[in-house]
XYZ file of C-alpha atoms in Angstrom:
321
model
C -7.781 3.334 -12.061
C -5.438 6.140 -13.061
C -3.122 7.705 -10.462
C -4.540 10.792 -8.784
C -1.866 13.136 -10.148
C -3.202 12.890 -13.691
C -6.566 14.454 -12.920
C -4.978 16.897 -10.449
C -2.457 18.193 -12.993
C -5.173 18.474 -15.638
C -7.049 20.603 -13.113
C -3.980 22.832 -12.660
C -3.574 23.234 -16.430
C -7.241 24.162 -16.810
C -6.769 26.861 -14.155
C -3.900 28.407 -16.077
C -0.973 26.849 -14.227
C 1.511 26.160 -17.010
C 4.686 26.000 -14.904
C 5.254 25.229 -11.234
C 8.415 25.559 -9.148
C 8.898 23.245 -6.176
C 10.206 24.625 -2.873
C 13.777 23.964 -1.723
C 14.230 20.572 0.014
C 10.946 19.296 -1.412
C 10.511 15.761 -0.081
C 9.020 13.128 -2.334
C 8.479 9.419 -1.667
C 7.806 8.457 -5.295
C 6.526 10.141 -8.445
C 6.991 13.915 -8.309
C 3.531 14.853 -9.626
C 1.863 12.501 -7.144
C 3.807 14.077 -4.271
C 2.713 17.528 -5.433
C -0.944 16.483 -5.641
C -0.992 14.894 -2.182
C 0.956 17.770 -0.632
C -1.605 20.297 -1.840
C -4.670 18.197 -1.021
C -3.630 17.538 2.578
C -2.905 21.255 3.082
C 0.842 21.015 3.440
C 1.411 23.255 0.413
C -0.444 25.896 -1.569
C -0.148 26.810 -5.238
C 0.919 30.458 -5.241
C 1.371 33.107 -7.889
C 5.042 34.055 -8.086
C 8.163 33.853 -10.189
C 11.071 31.548 -9.448
C 13.839 29.773 -11.317
C 14.725 26.100 -11.354
C 15.788 23.115 -13.397
C 13.206 21.269 -15.460
C 12.028 18.054 -13.784
C 9.366 17.146 -16.286
C 6.134 18.021 -18.038
C 2.943 16.438 -16.724
C -0.478 16.990 -18.297
C 0.674 20.293 -19.734
C 2.295 21.597 -16.546
C 6.068 22.044 -16.512
C 7.559 21.316 -13.089
C 10.883 22.824 -12.024
C 13.017 22.349 -8.943
C 16.482 22.942 -7.545
C 18.843 25.199 -9.457
C 18.447 26.103 -13.093
C 17.692 28.817 -15.600
C 14.072 27.868 -16.193
C 11.422 30.347 -15.056
C 7.996 29.460 -13.686
C 4.997 31.669 -12.965
C 3.612 29.585 -10.100
C 5.320 28.195 -7.002
C 4.521 25.564 -4.433
C 4.871 27.039 -0.937
C 3.690 26.677 2.658
C 2.292 30.221 2.547
C 1.573 32.538 -0.355
C 3.140 35.984 -0.482
C 0.991 36.959 -3.467
C -2.040 35.438 -5.145
C -3.165 31.931 -4.259
C -4.877 29.418 -6.519
C -8.219 28.268 -5.167
C -7.941 24.490 -5.335
C -11.561 23.408 -5.641
C -10.468 20.021 -6.913
C -12.573 17.020 -5.870
C -10.476 13.854 -5.558
C -12.271 10.539 -6.075
C -13.957 9.123 -2.966
C -13.575 5.538 -4.160
C -11.959 3.091 -3.871
C -11.745 3.055 -0.097
C -9.017 1.120 1.673
C -10.483 0.396 5.104
C -8.475 -0.745 8.118
C -10.959 -1.676 10.813
C -9.884 -1.725 14.467
C -12.854 -3.541 15.988
C -10.451 -6.046 17.597
C -8.033 -3.407 18.929
C -8.705 -4.402 22.548
C -7.449 -7.963 21.966
C -3.926 -6.793 21.127
C -0.940 -6.623 23.442
C 0.774 -3.235 23.924
C 3.565 -4.253 21.544
C 1.101 -5.373 18.888
C -0.774 -2.064 19.152
C 2.416 -0.167 18.382
C 3.098 -2.476 15.430
C -0.464 -1.964 14.210
C -0.031 1.818 14.191
C 3.219 1.474 12.235
C 1.525 -0.744 9.641
C -1.312 1.765 9.244
C 1.222 4.553 8.672
C 2.901 2.362 6.052
C -0.545 1.820 4.511
C -0.969 5.591 4.279
C 2.282 5.684 2.320
C 1.012 2.966 -0.024
C -2.252 4.823 -0.630
C -0.436 8.119 -1.231
C 1.623 6.580 -4.014
C -1.552 6.191 -6.092
C -4.425 8.094 -4.468
C -4.513 10.337 -1.400
C -5.312 10.276 2.315
C -9.065 10.564 1.777
C -9.120 7.076 0.265
C -7.840 5.542 3.513
C -10.336 4.895 6.307
C -9.405 3.758 9.813
C -12.659 2.720 11.473
C -13.867 1.676 14.918
C -10.738 3.421 16.173
C -10.512 3.922 19.967
C -8.933 6.929 21.629
C -5.824 4.913 22.430
C -5.145 4.552 18.705
C -5.122 8.329 18.283
C -2.710 8.657 21.197
C -0.300 6.142 19.686
C -0.666 7.705 16.234
C 0.449 11.025 17.695
C 3.394 9.268 19.315
C 4.537 7.490 16.154
C 3.870 10.326 13.703
C 4.308 13.541 15.629
C 3.693 16.504 13.335
C 2.255 14.387 10.520
C -0.046 16.405 8.260
C -2.717 14.032 6.999
C -6.349 13.773 5.944
C -7.039 10.124 6.749
C -10.635 9.344 7.640
C -10.345 8.195 11.253
C -13.660 7.244 12.798
C -14.824 5.727 16.039
C -17.680 4.112 14.159
C -18.081 1.602 11.314
C -16.897 2.207 7.743
C -19.140 3.182 4.828
C -20.395 -0.013 3.243
C -21.617 0.341 -0.335
C -19.839 -2.503 -2.156
C -17.588 -4.048 0.511
C -15.296 -7.039 0.535
C -13.184 -8.232 3.456
C -9.685 -9.489 2.627
C -9.449 -12.639 4.727
C -6.932 -15.500 4.308
C -9.710 -17.832 5.474
C -12.293 -16.376 3.088
C -14.449 -18.706 1.016
C -14.011 -16.770 -2.239
C -10.887 -16.037 -4.250
C -9.813 -12.417 -4.715
C -9.304 -11.739 -8.417
C -8.861 -8.780 -10.750
C -12.611 -8.915 -11.383
C -13.315 -8.852 -7.632
C -11.115 -5.764 -7.359
C -13.052 -3.982 -10.092
C -16.468 -4.884 -8.661
C -16.012 -3.541 -5.108
C -15.610 -0.093 -3.577
C -14.550 -0.841 0.001
C -11.616 -3.161 0.619
C -11.642 -3.997 4.310
C -8.428 -5.181 5.929
C -8.571 -6.359 9.512
C -6.522 -4.236 11.879
C -5.009 -7.370 13.361
C -1.433 -8.139 14.400
C -0.792 -11.464 16.124
C 2.935 -11.444 16.738
C 2.621 -12.210 20.459
C -0.507 -14.359 20.477
C -2.780 -16.278 18.103
C -5.764 -14.369 16.725
C -7.882 -17.367 15.761
C -10.290 -16.515 12.909
C -9.844 -12.844 13.787
C -10.783 -11.497 10.362
C -13.891 -13.661 10.204
C -15.024 -12.347 13.588
C -14.297 -8.797 12.468
C -16.370 -9.292 9.296
C -19.263 -10.571 11.397
C -19.070 -7.502 13.633
C -19.254 -5.279 10.546
C -22.029 -7.318 8.964
C -20.044 -8.035 5.771
C -20.577 -11.476 4.280
C -18.165 -11.282 1.335
C -14.746 -12.518 2.476
C -12.073 -13.215 -0.153
C -8.603 -14.669 0.191
C -5.574 -13.660 -1.872
C -3.720 -16.651 -3.294
C -0.496 -17.023 -5.236
C -0.768 -19.931 -7.696
C -3.245 -21.767 -5.513
C -1.566 -21.232 -2.145
C -1.459 -18.667 0.653
C 2.258 -19.347 1.157
C 4.275 -16.294 0.214
C 1.299 -13.927 0.093
C 2.223 -10.894 2.241
C 0.103 -10.519 5.370
C 1.084 -7.024 6.533
C -1.754 -4.520 6.258
C 0.203 -2.145 4.027
C 1.263 -4.959 1.698
C -2.324 -6.151 1.283
C -3.298 -2.563 0.447
C -0.482 -2.416 -2.133
C -1.762 -5.582 -3.808
C -5.328 -4.247 -3.979
C -4.234 -0.866 -5.351
C -2.015 -2.492 -7.983
C -4.870 -4.744 -9.092
C -7.153 -1.711 -9.361
C -4.506 -0.018 -11.511
C -4.615 -2.936 -13.953
C -1.594 -4.913 -12.774
C -2.179 -8.702 -13.016
C -2.792 -10.063 -9.523
C 0.181 -12.441 -9.530
C 2.510 -9.616 -10.546
C 0.981 -7.374 -7.863
C 1.668 -10.002 -5.193
C 5.255 -10.542 -6.357
C 5.877 -6.788 -6.307
C 4.586 -6.548 -2.752
C 6.580 -9.505 -1.403
C 9.255 -8.882 1.181
C 12.342 -11.085 1.462
C 10.638 -13.176 4.144
C 7.644 -13.876 1.888
C 9.825 -14.937 -1.055
C 12.001 -17.213 1.086
C 8.987 -18.943 2.657
C 7.390 -19.507 -0.733
C 10.641 -20.781 -2.216
C 11.080 -23.190 0.706
C 7.582 -24.512 -0.008
C 8.339 -24.879 -3.726
C 11.629 -26.678 -2.993
C 9.961 -29.122 -0.591
C 7.346 -29.961 -3.226
C 10.036 -30.912 -5.749
C 12.724 -32.391 -3.515
C 13.663 -36.042 -3.218
C 14.434 -37.854 0.026
C 17.925 -39.391 0.042
C 18.654 -42.679 1.847
C 20.305 -40.748 4.686
C 17.106 -38.699 5.184
C 18.333 -35.474 3.592
C 16.316 -33.560 1.001
C 17.837 -33.186 -2.457
C 16.758 -31.232 -5.501
C 18.151 -31.108 -9.026
C 19.346 -27.838 -10.513
C 16.574 -27.942 -13.102
C 13.955 -28.492 -10.420
C 15.442 -25.670 -8.338
C 15.225 -23.315 -11.305
C 11.613 -24.357 -11.782
C 10.917 -23.813 -8.073
C 12.247 -20.280 -8.308
C 9.615 -19.075 -10.790
C 9.045 -16.116 -8.444
C 12.502 -14.718 -9.242
C 14.209 -14.750 -5.838
C 17.839 -13.516 -6.013
C 20.717 -15.981 -5.416
C 21.160 -15.027 -1.763
C 17.535 -15.820 -0.988
C 17.750 -19.109 -2.885
C 20.743 -20.105 -0.744
C 18.837 -19.118 2.399
C 15.824 -21.210 1.382
C 18.081 -24.214 0.726
C 19.713 -23.838 4.156
C 16.361 -23.550 5.919
C 14.993 -26.644 4.182
C 18.328 -28.497 4.701
C 18.247 -29.408 1.020
C 21.262 -30.215 -1.138
C 21.486 -29.498 -4.860
C 22.254 -32.445 -7.149
C 24.365 -32.099 -10.262
């Protein structure tokens, strides 16, 4: 799966856009061409005929992009409104894959968890935008209360997420479930179109088998778990992080590398604690001890020194030698 900007910039080049100037204070969360593509597709910007100067930022698929101050001249500009001619963007972004966050269990959440759930979905939108665009993110079985909280958390957000009060499209679905009976692999990523993540946050209560119940409500039998070297320990459980792992796997990143990239400090420390406990010895006084070689082996995930020290403190382990 190639990032969306490649096909979008090829489209611009085919329509005669050879140079494009970005507006002042252009905000970008990642790769410049991807930000341009998403900005146009969601309707935040238009591609307008006009001359402007700027510094060269790069050349992508035959389109030179300029921004800020500089002597370079471009014949097209990115703007909120066009003063002159406007390019008709009849570009069709890919409909698949679909990252689906289903809110069938919304009513079981506490008020605080509902706010957290909205924040995770907004973070998921950011993850999707780094590779695809809003149209690849579906929020399904969404009640009116979700829309109210979305407006509260993201006032003024321009987006094109697919928010539906009904079920998601189900062509080749798989539910990402830590209790799933199949293992999510690179091959599983390539063979499915809808990746369903349960809209579940259980910070203030225990959502027992929540994802399984959600899958049953949707009528999806395929439930796969994401493991890291045979264990769930250290696999991120936030909705946006699961989406990041799936998108990376679809882009050809090995699954283990995708998981390690998505890990937060908390995930790395928990996994390192688990690895230390597996290799530690019990001293006569009851303390855990681990050799330096075993500690280095335990830290195959590459946690920085500060996190290694934190994991040792939390496991109350001492280092021998």
